XYZ file of C-alpha atoms in Angstrom:
577
model
C 49.265 76.514 19.637
C 46.175 75.640 21.680
C 45.679 79.265 22.758
C 45.891 80.323 19.135
C 43.317 77.736 18.045
C 40.913 78.901 20.746
C 41.094 82.495 19.557
C 40.451 82.052 15.810
C 37.499 80.898 13.728
C 38.320 77.248 12.949
C 36.200 75.404 10.402
C 38.072 72.100 10.257
C 40.037 70.884 13.289
C 42.097 67.683 12.851
C 44.045 66.549 15.922
C 44.280 62.874 14.987
C 47.184 60.784 16.315
C 48.552 63.645 18.397
C 49.151 61.592 21.574
C 46.632 63.671 23.533
C 46.023 62.203 26.999
C 43.627 64.786 28.475
C 42.506 68.410 28.556
C 42.364 71.083 31.229
C 39.269 72.235 33.029
C 37.494 75.072 31.247
C 39.423 74.568 28.028
C 36.343 73.865 25.902
C 34.621 76.994 27.175
C 37.541 79.122 25.942
C 36.571 78.650 22.292
C 35.866 82.160 20.990
C 33.967 80.990 17.908
C 32.461 77.508 18.488
C 29.894 78.191 15.768
C 32.695 78.067 13.194
C 33.454 74.395 13.810
C 32.133 72.134 11.043
C 34.577 69.197 11.011
C 36.362 67.793 14.077
C 38.670 64.749 14.038
C 40.167 63.595 17.371
C 40.829 59.942 16.508
C 43.928 57.987 17.443
C 44.592 59.632 20.806
C 44.562 58.385 24.402
C 41.858 60.251 26.242
C 38.158 60.283 27.082
C 36.723 63.692 26.424
C 33.836 63.579 28.936
C 35.399 63.131 32.370
C 33.149 63.822 35.339
C 34.456 67.326 36.236
C 34.220 68.396 32.572
C 30.667 67.185 31.933
C 28.977 70.554 32.341
C 31.343 72.396 30.010
C 31.017 69.585 27.471
C 27.225 69.981 27.413
C 27.568 73.748 26.963
C 30.056 73.551 24.089
C 28.030 70.863 22.277
C 25.016 73.166 22.228
C 27.135 76.031 20.892
C 28.689 74.052 18.005
C 25.507 74.375 16.004
C 27.287 74.043 12.650
C 29.281 70.911 13.490
C 28.597 68.317 10.767
C 31.502 65.870 10.938
C 32.810 64.364 14.191
C 35.348 61.512 14.519
C 36.519 60.250 17.924
C 37.740 56.765 16.950
C 40.664 54.790 18.326
C 40.576 56.171 21.852
C 40.065 54.641 25.300
C 36.793 55.055 27.166
C 35.976 54.188 30.786
C 32.576 53.484 32.274
C 33.880 53.756 35.825
C 31.559 55.138 38.459
C 32.185 58.634 39.792
C 31.933 58.109 43.534
C 31.251 61.640 44.702
C 27.743 61.643 43.255
C 27.146 58.084 42.023
C 26.810 59.394 38.456
C 28.114 57.313 35.579
C 29.466 59.305 32.647
C 29.727 57.772 29.183
C 32.990 59.383 28.153
C 32.108 60.325 24.624
C 32.072 63.895 23.265
C 28.387 63.725 22.473
C 27.076 61.527 25.290
C 25.802 62.157 28.797
C 24.908 59.328 31.143
C 22.829 59.858 34.272
C 22.119 57.241 36.921
C 19.427 58.482 39.278
C 20.130 57.137 42.734
C 18.914 58.002 46.170
C 20.858 60.960 47.555
C 22.218 62.101 44.182
C 20.503 65.025 42.427
C 21.560 66.569 39.118
C 21.108 70.318 39.378
C 20.448 71.366 35.827
C 17.362 72.613 34.096
C 15.783 70.088 31.715
C 16.071 70.961 28.060
C 13.036 71.473 25.888
C 13.888 68.383 23.880
C 13.212 66.088 26.829
C 10.074 67.541 28.371
C 8.190 64.544 26.984
C 10.372 62.133 28.970
C 9.742 63.458 32.495
C 7.629 60.444 33.367
C 10.292 58.072 32.080
C 13.045 59.786 34.082
C 10.879 59.808 37.225
C 10.352 56.075 36.768
C 14.102 55.614 36.382
C 14.587 57.402 39.681
C 12.252 55.013 41.474
C 13.555 51.724 40.018
C 17.217 52.753 39.926
C 17.558 52.213 36.154
C 20.711 53.633 34.470
C 19.952 56.050 31.624
C 21.987 57.958 29.079
C 21.032 61.429 27.947
C 22.802 61.986 24.635
C 23.022 65.516 23.256
C 24.198 65.896 19.674
C 25.038 69.124 17.835
C 21.995 70.323 15.928
C 23.483 69.903 12.432
C 25.628 66.824 13.074
C 25.565 64.569 10.003
C 28.597 62.288 10.348
C 29.438 60.561 13.659
C 32.281 58.050 13.866
C 33.249 56.511 17.212
C 34.991 53.326 16.109
C 37.540 50.971 17.705
C 37.067 51.947 21.326
C 38.819 50.257 24.239
C 36.320 50.129 27.080
C 36.009 48.940 30.668
C 32.375 48.116 30.119
C 30.072 47.254 33.025
C 27.045 45.160 32.035
C 23.848 46.906 33.135
C 20.419 47.561 31.735
C 20.573 50.823 29.828
C 18.275 53.333 28.180
C 19.619 55.862 25.699
C 17.787 59.135 25.062
C 18.852 61.068 21.957
C 18.280 64.704 21.070
C 18.991 66.613 17.846
C 19.107 63.546 15.578
C 17.239 65.126 12.665
C 20.335 65.597 10.486
C 22.322 62.522 11.575
C 22.895 60.332 8.503
C 26.232 58.487 8.899
C 27.036 56.544 12.090
C 30.041 54.284 12.677
C 30.106 52.394 15.987
C 32.221 49.493 14.729
C 34.389 47.296 16.935
C 32.871 48.078 20.311
C 32.863 45.301 22.892
C 29.509 45.393 24.654
C 27.613 42.562 26.319
C 24.107 44.016 26.280
C 22.426 46.180 23.647
C 20.769 49.280 25.163
C 17.203 50.516 24.689
C 17.275 53.535 22.360
C 14.751 56.388 22.326
C 14.480 59.773 20.645
C 12.084 62.684 20.641
C 12.140 62.764 16.834
C 12.457 59.712 14.526
C 15.946 58.557 13.583
C 16.885 59.007 9.945
C 20.339 57.374 9.878
C 21.102 56.114 6.351
C 24.567 54.573 6.806
C 25.365 52.398 9.823
C 28.578 50.464 10.500
C 28.458 48.078 13.478
C 31.216 45.756 12.317
C 32.933 43.821 15.087
C 29.811 43.945 17.283
C 28.811 40.588 18.781
C 25.536 40.116 16.899
C 24.259 37.515 19.381
C 23.161 40.393 21.637
C 20.681 41.396 18.890
C 19.042 37.979 18.443
C 16.004 38.671 20.625
C 15.602 42.368 19.746
C 12.227 42.894 18.055
C 12.868 46.481 16.983
C 15.656 49.042 17.273
C 14.455 52.544 16.236
C 18.034 53.531 15.476
C 18.104 50.927 12.642
C 14.674 51.517 11.097
C 15.659 53.862 8.217
C 19.164 52.526 7.573
C 19.835 52.013 3.853
C 23.475 50.843 4.093
C 24.312 48.412 6.902
C 27.859 47.117 7.490
C 28.108 44.036 9.735
C 31.590 42.681 9.068
C 33.133 40.409 11.710
C 29.847 40.496 13.621
C 29.857 36.772 14.535
C 26.698 36.166 12.497
C 27.734 32.529 12.219
C 26.749 32.138 15.894
C 23.161 33.280 15.234
C 22.318 30.701 12.528
C 19.323 28.571 13.456
C 18.532 30.486 16.656
C 15.335 32.301 17.572
C 15.094 35.759 16.101
C 16.244 37.357 12.863
C 19.068 39.892 12.867
C 18.248 41.319 9.448
C 14.637 42.172 10.311
C 16.029 45.026 12.418
C 16.913 46.767 9.108
C 13.586 46.838 7.201
C 14.652 49.551 4.704
C 18.219 48.375 4.057
C 19.349 48.515 0.411
C 23.061 47.697 0.764
C 24.089 44.964 3.204
C 27.653 43.853 3.958
C 27.897 40.647 6.046
C 31.355 39.550 4.938
C 33.942 37.941 7.256
C 31.344 36.274 9.521
C 32.211 32.559 9.187
C 28.738 31.939 7.766
C 28.240 28.385 6.539
C 24.447 28.583 6.227
C 21.691 31.165 5.834
C 18.013 30.500 6.545
C 15.710 30.468 3.533
C 13.710 33.364 5.001
C 16.750 35.328 6.229
C 15.866 38.348 4.042
C 12.073 38.078 4.139
C 11.754 41.620 5.581
C 14.549 43.144 3.458
C 12.877 43.297 0.063
C 14.606 46.597 -0.791
C 18.037 44.989 -0.937
C 19.925 45.790 -4.134
C 23.544 45.024 -3.093
C 24.514 42.113 -0.852
C 28.107 41.311 0.142
C 28.568 37.793 1.568
C 32.262 37.514 0.708
C 34.864 35.759 2.872
C 32.507 33.274 4.509
C 32.143 29.469 4.437
C 29.039 29.072 2.268
C 29.163 26.022 -0.030
C 26.273 27.275 -2.207
C 24.371 30.455 -3.000
C 21.755 30.995 -0.253
C 18.177 30.432 -1.377
C 17.233 33.572 0.560
C 18.580 35.868 -2.199
C 16.160 34.521 -4.829
C 13.241 36.399 -3.275
C 14.962 39.811 -3.473
C 13.231 41.620 -6.379
C 15.712 44.531 -6.638
C 18.982 42.637 -6.195
C 21.511 43.859 -8.774
C 24.848 42.904 -7.198
C 25.821 39.812 -5.205
C 29.390 39.476 -3.918
C 30.004 35.789 -3.213
C 33.781 35.829 -3.503
C 36.028 33.746 -1.249
C 33.465 31.200 -0.154
C 33.341 27.462 -0.940
C 31.242 27.514 -4.087
C 31.988 24.638 -6.481
C 29.355 25.182 -9.131
C 26.060 26.968 -9.785
C 22.994 24.788 -10.259
C 20.351 25.322 -12.940
C 17.928 27.098 -10.607
C 20.374 29.871 -9.833
C 21.686 30.046 -13.401
C 18.166 30.649 -14.712
C 17.522 33.149 -11.926
C 20.664 35.157 -12.746
C 19.909 35.111 -16.474
C 16.488 36.512 -15.681
C 18.020 39.182 -13.454
C 20.552 40.089 -16.122
C 17.773 40.463 -18.666
C 15.782 42.710 -16.316
C 18.806 44.936 -15.629
C 19.922 44.844 -19.274
C 23.182 43.005 -18.656
C 24.214 44.887 -15.530
C 23.565 42.199 -12.917
C 26.851 41.680 -11.037
C 27.952 38.399 -9.499
C 31.414 38.038 -7.907
C 32.898 34.554 -7.442
C 36.656 35.166 -7.190
C 38.425 32.897 -4.680
C 35.874 30.058 -4.657
C 36.635 26.337 -5.044
C 35.158 25.919 -8.522
C 35.132 22.458 -10.134
C 35.712 21.737 -13.849
C 34.369 18.184 -14.078
C 31.713 16.352 -16.012
C 29.099 17.338 -13.401
C 29.925 21.028 -13.831
C 30.388 21.095 -17.607
C 27.003 22.787 -18.115
C 28.026 25.489 -15.635
C 31.324 26.108 -17.526
C 29.458 26.522 -20.819
C 26.921 28.846 -19.184
C 29.719 30.941 -17.654
C 30.890 32.073 -21.097
C 27.436 32.493 -22.637
C 25.580 34.436 -19.954
C 25.247 38.213 -19.812
C 25.886 38.277 -16.064
C 28.779 40.608 -15.148
C 31.499 38.846 -13.146
C 34.310 40.349 -11.071
C 36.782 39.161 -13.722
C 35.782 40.498 -17.122
C 37.567 37.705 -19.000
C 35.934 35.130 -16.673
C 39.268 33.542 -15.900
C 38.682 31.717 -12.616
C 40.732 28.927 -11.066
C 39.097 25.498 -10.982
C 39.967 21.910 -10.096
C 39.871 19.196 -12.778
C 38.656 15.635 -12.320
C 42.192 14.349 -11.743
C 42.742 16.891 -8.964
C 45.049 19.208 -10.895
C 44.413 22.950 -11.039
C 43.423 24.759 -14.205
C 41.322 27.770 -15.158
C 37.915 28.235 -16.746
C 39.264 29.846 -19.935
C 41.563 26.921 -20.724
C 38.828 24.393 -19.924
C 36.313 26.203 -22.122
C 38.744 26.445 -25.065
C 39.399 22.689 -24.794
C 35.845 21.839 -23.824
C 35.533 18.791 -26.096
C 38.842 17.367 -24.885
C 37.832 17.646 -21.230
C 34.227 16.483 -21.434
C 33.936 14.293 -24.540
C 33.835 11.067 -22.529
C 31.357 12.222 -19.917
C 28.279 10.618 -21.541
C 29.868 7.862 -23.632
C 29.951 5.094 -21.061
C 28.700 1.665 -21.984
C 25.757 1.028 -19.701
C 26.061 -2.726 -20.082
C 29.632 -2.637 -18.822
C 28.517 -0.353 -16.032
C 25.831 -2.802 -14.985
C 28.211 -5.748 -15.080
C 30.833 -3.752 -13.224
C 28.340 -2.803 -10.535
C 27.280 -6.430 -10.151
C 30.874 -7.640 -9.827
C 31.719 -4.770 -7.517
C 28.752 -5.599 -5.325
C 29.908 -9.195 -4.917
C 33.566 -8.275 -4.404
C 33.053 -5.403 -1.989
C 30.100 -6.619 0.077
C 32.180 -8.675 2.501
C 35.043 -6.146 2.879
C 32.537 -3.350 3.256
C 30.701 -5.228 5.990
C 33.969 -5.835 7.827
C 35.060 -2.218 7.422
C 31.663 -0.934 8.532
C 31.596 -3.076 11.678
C 35.169 -2.209 12.653
C 35.292 1.288 11.199
C 36.266 3.007 14.430
C 39.083 0.581 15.222
C 40.398 0.891 11.658
C 40.167 4.668 11.828
C 41.967 4.711 15.147
C 44.687 2.365 13.868
C 45.286 4.577 10.813
C 45.219 7.666 12.989
C 47.774 6.317 15.470
C 50.163 5.116 12.758
C 49.904 8.350 10.827
C 50.572 10.361 13.957
C 53.594 8.195 14.786
C 55.078 8.881 11.339
C 54.534 12.622 11.727
C 55.901 12.647 15.255
C 58.946 10.658 14.178
C 59.683 13.186 11.454
C 59.275 16.010 13.917
C 61.398 14.090 16.434
C 58.763 14.769 19.047
C 57.999 12.082 21.658
C 54.915 12.096 23.857
C 54.529 10.351 27.195
C 50.739 10.587 27.224
C 47.977 10.728 24.650
C 45.777 12.942 26.834
C 46.384 15.317 29.723
C 43.207 15.503 31.861
C 42.223 18.643 33.809
C 39.296 18.339 36.210
C 37.844 19.366 39.556
C 37.633 17.095 42.593
C 33.877 16.558 42.179
C 34.511 14.754 38.863
C 37.092 12.269 40.216
C 34.662 9.391 40.766
C 33.122 9.717 37.277
C 36.598 9.862 35.740
C 37.777 6.716 37.503
C 34.609 4.690 36.932
C 33.516 5.739 33.440
C 36.001 7.997 31.634
C 39.253 6.099 32.165
C 37.566 2.754 31.525
C 36.401 3.917 28.098
C 39.525 5.882 27.082
C 42.241 3.546 28.352
C 40.605 0.123 28.091
C 38.400 0.512 24.998
C 40.344 3.120 23.009
C 43.853 2.132 24.218
C 44.934 5.706 24.906
C 47.247 6.698 27.770
C 45.831 9.389 30.064
C 47.722 11.573 32.565
C 45.664 11.895 35.765
C 46.972 14.061 38.593
C 45.756 11.826 41.446
C 47.388 8.785 39.863
C 50.385 9.786 37.730
C 52.052 12.723 39.521
C 55.258 11.758 41.336
C 55.445 12.316 45.071
C 58.134 14.730 46.262
C 58.222 16.968 43.188
C 56.573 20.388 43.052
C 53.075 20.307 41.660
C 53.745 23.174 39.240
C 56.686 21.298 37.669
C 54.651 18.109 37.424
C 51.830 19.920 35.662
C 54.189 21.661 33.227
C 56.114 18.466 32.364
C 52.940 16.394 31.971
C 51.268 18.896 29.641
C 54.462 19.264 27.592
C 54.573 15.479 27.219
C 50.932 15.073 26.096
C 49.468 15.087 22.592
C 46.073 16.425 23.564
C 44.482 18.199 26.525
C 40.942 17.597 27.783
C 39.211 19.880 30.303
C 36.196 18.486 32.186
C 34.233 21.525 33.360
C 31.984 21.379 36.406
C 30.598 24.080 38.654
C 33.537 23.785 41.060
C 36.203 23.836 38.333
C 36.775 27.592 38.493
C 37.317 27.462 42.286
C 40.610 25.562 41.935
C 43.610 27.862 41.386
C 45.696 24.977 40.011
C 43.164 24.581 37.210
C 43.931 28.162 36.127
C 47.617 27.267 36.037
C 46.843 24.212 33.906
C 44.863 26.394 31.507
C 47.780 28.792 31.054
C 50.236 25.947 30.473
C 47.928 24.383 27.870
C 47.686 27.743 26.103
C 51.506 28.036 26.218
C 52.041 24.574 24.705
C 49.428 25.272 22.011
C 51.212 28.477 21.028
C 54.421 26.444 20.691
C 52.522 24.154 18.245
C 53.316 21.050 20.293
C 49.848 20.455 21.715
C 47.649 19.055 18.980
C 44.046 19.284 20.229
C 42.270 21.038 23.090
C 38.837 19.646 23.992
C 36.468 21.002 26.651
C 33.762 18.694 28.036
C 31.042 20.819 29.649
C 29.567 18.419 32.237
C 27.221 19.636 34.962
C 28.105 23.208 34.023
C 27.317 25.814 31.364
C 29.361 26.760 28.294
C 29.958 30.186 29.893
C 32.305 28.475 32.362
C 34.945 28.091 29.638
C 38.191 29.621 31.031
C 38.810 33.136 29.722
C 42.510 32.314 29.470
C 41.701 30.343 26.304
C 39.981 33.263 24.530
C 43.059 33.991 22.367
C 43.109 30.429 20.936
C 39.366 29.719 21.098
C 39.321 28.991 17.373
C 41.505 25.948 18.076
C 39.351 24.645 20.948
C 36.548 22.076 20.589
C 33.709 22.504 23.106
C 31.372 19.539 23.735
C 28.194 19.822 25.803
C 28.434 16.421 27.459
C 25.536 13.963 27.431
C 25.816 10.826 29.553
C 25.051 8.526 26.632
C 26.693 7.194 23.482
C 26.151 10.559 21.770
C 28.641 12.189 24.135
C 31.226 9.474 23.571
C 30.733 9.693 19.784
C 31.357 13.439 19.855
C 34.543 12.946 21.877
C 35.703 10.179 19.574
C 35.103 12.307 16.475
C 37.023 15.184 18.089
C 40.035 13.013 18.865
C 40.230 10.937 15.685
C 39.327 13.474 12.991
C 41.018 16.688 11.853
C 37.925 18.814 12.470
C 34.642 18.413 14.343
């Protein structure tokens, strides 16, 4: 079949999910009519197309496929391993070439015309030993999709040089795991209009001032890009897309957006912020003059205040009733405080994702209803909202002040002890129902350099002040039993696990074993909370074994003051922190 394909004029070649693991030397050069190729799909296989011995033939065939417009190489495995015989790193991608200029390693190939302007840059790279990529694209390539790649990435400083990017419009590099964003250059300006970098860790873009590859992008997709980690930090991610018109930042665990988040994105017309944790519409969208569609579904919106209602009415009037606002899946309230919003919902010309405007909402008594039913029975639900007798209110407040002042003072002064008492009794009831008994409240994992601080400060506060039982290896492990069994039994018999990270923590192999056992018990749903105290170390020291359950781990940068103890107390005695 392969020999037949090589001998005919193929316009569209789809070899997706064909379990391809490699290709023979010289195979690409056997194409009789490479100019015929316009669409190539090689996704869902198990190979890297640009292995070291095949690099030269890859470069030749890419220059011959002058009519190639559509190329898809997603869902494959790529290696950045060094080729020892010449110290040349090859980015194994059908349209990439990576060259590392090192002493004693010369690349014997004539420079192309496209890169004559970069001779000085390459010579500099030779002197300072900087890794560079030379990326050759087919002349007419329009669509490039290299998504969901498994890589063995090595973190180095990189420079990418592109050629033949004039016709490139659609690029999908979603779900790549990289730790450092490369410097990107091109002989001619980039004119990419659609860019999907979903799944990319956006924190590597925080301090980028400009990325030429992003400058002309009109549709930017940044789903699952961890944008929630960039909130409040130096640098603006969105300023890298000055011409963007359609922006998708859904599924990013965003709970806040800066007021000036979109100050450089005034061309935005469609914004998708769905599936985040925003409790209100971000103020940043008000300053977008061309915004015509805002997807705010599946957030934590309870109501829409007057400022945003007036703003949307104005937008709807400008766009003649075609302004779209999606709010499906939010936690809407149908109470006296939101009655104006309910009335506005059925009188505005704004277009919602549900044409009949039937959205779920919570009533004052906590029961669930829907906006249509509440609006039809509007008088029944809200007739008593403004009919209170202010005299009775005043008298009630006075009596309440006298009655509750003393109890409130007592509760306020002993709030932590009361909270802890309620917490312990509630946990006992739950544990009794689950028939699960614990020997310890906390299993403590630490390095030897923290032993003195634990004995002098930590145990005094936890055991004496908070009345919690702690399992400490140097004190509670039985002599004569194997250490591995003691660790496993102690973790299995503990409610919570606390790791105290120091610089020497990672040097202890038993600490790695403790980490794996904690992960095992958490997966069995027996271990309730995992807390990491970063003391005299950095947050990057967090054990990689916990990456799979990191969403269930609380990390505290420890301060040797009451603030640190308050954070630990909140983590132990509350459901979330």
